[in-house]
XYZ file of C-alpha atoms in Angstrom:
207
model
C 0.264 0.164 -0.226
C 1.548 3.491 -0.936
C 1.087 5.169 2.369
C 2.771 9.361 2.341
C 3.376 10.347 5.949
C 2.188 7.033 7.067
C -0.402 7.466 9.152
C -17.765 9.179 8.730
C -16.905 12.660 9.046
C -16.274 15.669 10.685
C -14.975 19.542 10.141
C -11.383 20.649 11.632
C -12.624 22.724 14.005
C -10.501 25.074 16.589
C -10.625 24.217 20.232
C -11.667 27.229 21.933
C -13.879 30.317 21.561
C -11.611 32.984 20.316
C -9.228 32.812 17.467
C -6.018 30.309 18.345
C -3.141 33.208 17.547
C -5.150 35.709 19.762
C -4.463 33.717 22.725
C -1.527 34.431 25.293
C 0.535 31.490 26.839
C 0.404 28.341 23.570
C 1.808 25.581 24.297
C 5.843 25.282 23.543
C 8.273 22.219 23.800
C 9.898 22.505 27.148
C 13.932 22.775 26.687
C 15.020 19.459 25.448
C 11.726 18.152 24.498
C 11.489 16.116 21.786
C 8.335 17.379 19.320
C 6.512 13.587 19.542
C 6.920 13.856 23.086
C 5.420 17.657 23.252
C 2.589 16.870 20.977
C 1.560 13.811 23.333
C 2.158 16.155 26.289
C -0.625 18.775 24.563
C -2.869 16.244 22.789
C -3.184 13.117 23.635
C -5.364 12.134 26.800
C -2.442 10.148 29.092
C -4.494 6.766 28.766
C -4.069 6.688 25.138
C -0.650 8.627 24.960
C 1.109 4.855 24.303
C -2.142 4.004 21.333
C -0.777 7.304 20.031
C 1.091 7.987 16.286
C 2.742 11.593 15.408
C 3.719 13.065 11.853
C 5.793 16.581 11.585
C 4.712 17.293 8.102
C 4.765 21.043 5.540
C 1.397 22.047 5.031
C 1.412 24.954 2.296
C 4.725 26.125 4.057
C 3.984 25.599 8.288
C 4.993 23.349 10.610
C 2.399 20.932 11.813
C 2.321 17.992 13.937
C -0.434 15.742 13.293
C -1.213 13.355 16.317
C -3.643 10.429 16.642
C -4.240 7.702 19.234
C -7.385 5.634 20.357
C -10.063 6.948 22.959
C -12.607 4.865 24.725
C -15.803 6.554 24.367
C -19.062 5.370 25.914
C -21.942 5.188 23.745
C -25.577 4.924 24.875
C -26.800 0.961 26.349
C -24.122 0.791 29.052
C -21.263 0.012 26.176
C -18.557 1.549 25.214
C -16.635 2.250 21.759
C -13.065 2.503 20.834
C -12.384 5.474 18.397
C -9.374 7.032 16.488
C -8.832 10.862 16.911
C -6.903 13.091 14.943
C -5.603 16.227 16.184
C -3.423 19.175 14.539
C -0.631 21.129 16.398
C -0.049 23.930 14.016
C 3.274 26.542 14.854
C 2.814 29.318 14.976
C 5.161 32.949 14.224
C 5.891 32.727 18.274
C 6.990 29.324 18.941
C 3.705 28.049 20.339
C 1.210 25.330 18.814
C -2.458 25.643 17.976
C -3.992 23.149 18.447
C -7.660 21.677 15.898
C -9.396 19.049 15.747
C -9.229 17.460 12.782
C -11.821 13.675 12.409
C -12.896 11.491 14.877
C -12.527 7.806 12.898
C -15.459 5.637 14.800
C -15.515 2.146 15.561
C -17.853 0.925 12.621
C -17.386 -3.593 13.252
C -13.447 -2.436 14.236
C -11.530 0.270 15.315
C -10.315 3.150 12.929
C -6.768 3.677 11.392
C -5.263 6.356 9.999
C -3.487 4.862 6.788
C -2.360 8.035 5.792
C -1.912 11.896 6.181
C -1.590 13.641 2.456
C -1.817 17.213 0.604
C -2.838 17.546 -2.649
C -5.007 20.794 -4.787
C -8.243 19.678 -4.806
C -9.922 23.351 -5.687
C -9.663 26.234 -7.469
C -7.053 27.615 -5.327
C -3.422 27.191 -5.355
C -2.771 26.182 -2.277
C -3.087 22.124 -1.613
C -6.168 20.967 0.611
C -5.560 17.383 3.864
C -6.087 14.244 2.850
C -6.934 11.699 5.567
C -7.081 7.920 4.234
C -9.105 5.901 7.247
C -9.318 1.880 7.195
C -12.109 -0.208 9.207
C -11.455 -3.958 9.106
C -14.399 -5.842 8.089
C -15.263 -9.273 9.629
C -18.933 -10.678 9.528
C -19.826 -14.158 8.865
C -19.810 -13.544 5.586
C -18.100 -10.566 4.397
C -14.289 -10.062 5.403
C -11.342 -7.445 4.268
C -10.714 -3.296 5.100
C -13.413 -0.755 4.634
C -11.802 2.804 3.057
C -12.766 6.193 3.408
C -11.499 9.521 1.786
C -11.949 12.338 4.110
C -10.762 16.178 1.840
C -10.146 19.310 4.300
C -9.729 23.075 2.456
C -6.484 23.852 3.545
C -5.587 26.903 6.224
C -6.625 30.583 5.769
C -4.498 32.542 7.757
C -6.905 34.455 9.228
C -9.224 31.427 9.741
C -10.711 29.773 13.146
C -11.692 26.892 10.807
C -11.036 24.747 8.235
C -14.245 23.127 5.803
C -14.406 19.820 5.737
C -15.508 19.381 1.881
C -18.141 17.587 2.163
C -18.987 16.371 -1.742
C -15.790 16.396 -2.938
C -14.978 13.794 -0.480
C -18.484 11.826 -1.329
C -16.832 11.035 -4.826
C -14.464 9.363 -3.154
C -16.201 6.443 -1.137
C -19.299 5.342 -3.394
C -16.777 1.692 -3.867
C -15.233 2.101 -0.904
C -14.803 -2.454 0.593
C -11.831 -4.460 -0.634
C -13.640 -7.045 0.343
C -14.582 -11.318 -0.473
C -17.737 -12.358 -0.064
C -19.335 -15.522 -0.006
C -20.708 -17.045 -2.913
C -20.124 -13.672 -4.551
C -16.892 -11.686 -6.368
C -14.471 -9.713 -4.130
C -15.512 -6.159 -4.262
C -12.516 -3.992 -4.926
C -11.898 0.344 -2.975
C -11.474 1.872 -6.271
C -9.384 4.574 -3.526
C -7.142 2.731 -0.951
C -4.012 5.042 -1.225
C -3.185 8.809 -1.576
C -1.287 7.311 -4.769
C -5.175 6.506 -6.327
C -6.255 9.469 -4.873
C -4.135 12.387 -5.841
C -4.265 10.659 -9.218
C -8.609 11.171 -9.696
C -8.074 14.417 -8.255
C -5.628 14.960 -11.197
C -8.715 13.482 -13.837
C -10.500 16.180 -12.385
C -8.663 19.148 -13.298
C -7.322 19.616 -9.952
């Protein structure tokens, strides 16, 4: 599987009511603290730190730390599910980091995995959009395999308090999303299970 920056849809929302760049005291790494340790300290609940992954990237010239981790959530009926959270820490000019929630991969018969984080142009302006590729294991009596989902988010404007989830564009990539074997039927193949395939389709769409 082609994985770039290896690692059901929500917009990328700024935590807090005021723009982070207007907030004093943004968290910064401590003296000698590794960026991965810093990212886990400020973005991941203590109980979830062992399950976390940190991906340092540059998005449209701006340094980011993407952090994903598993968290157990209560659901109606007294049961629990294990979701996969993805958050982003953006480095600001003063050296502090502002945090945004990106998306939640909710449990769907299995725990979600962030397969890849990547960037490509997906609209009319030259800035690159964020691509998040998720997967879930599928294991039932008559079907087994992997379910994929593509989520695309708009670029971060300098003065924006949140980033827009591109719902219609993302839906284009999720029409045939199961790489599965079914009893008594032909295997089903997912159209977009790699970043390379997603980028090829975006190029065909004129981006």
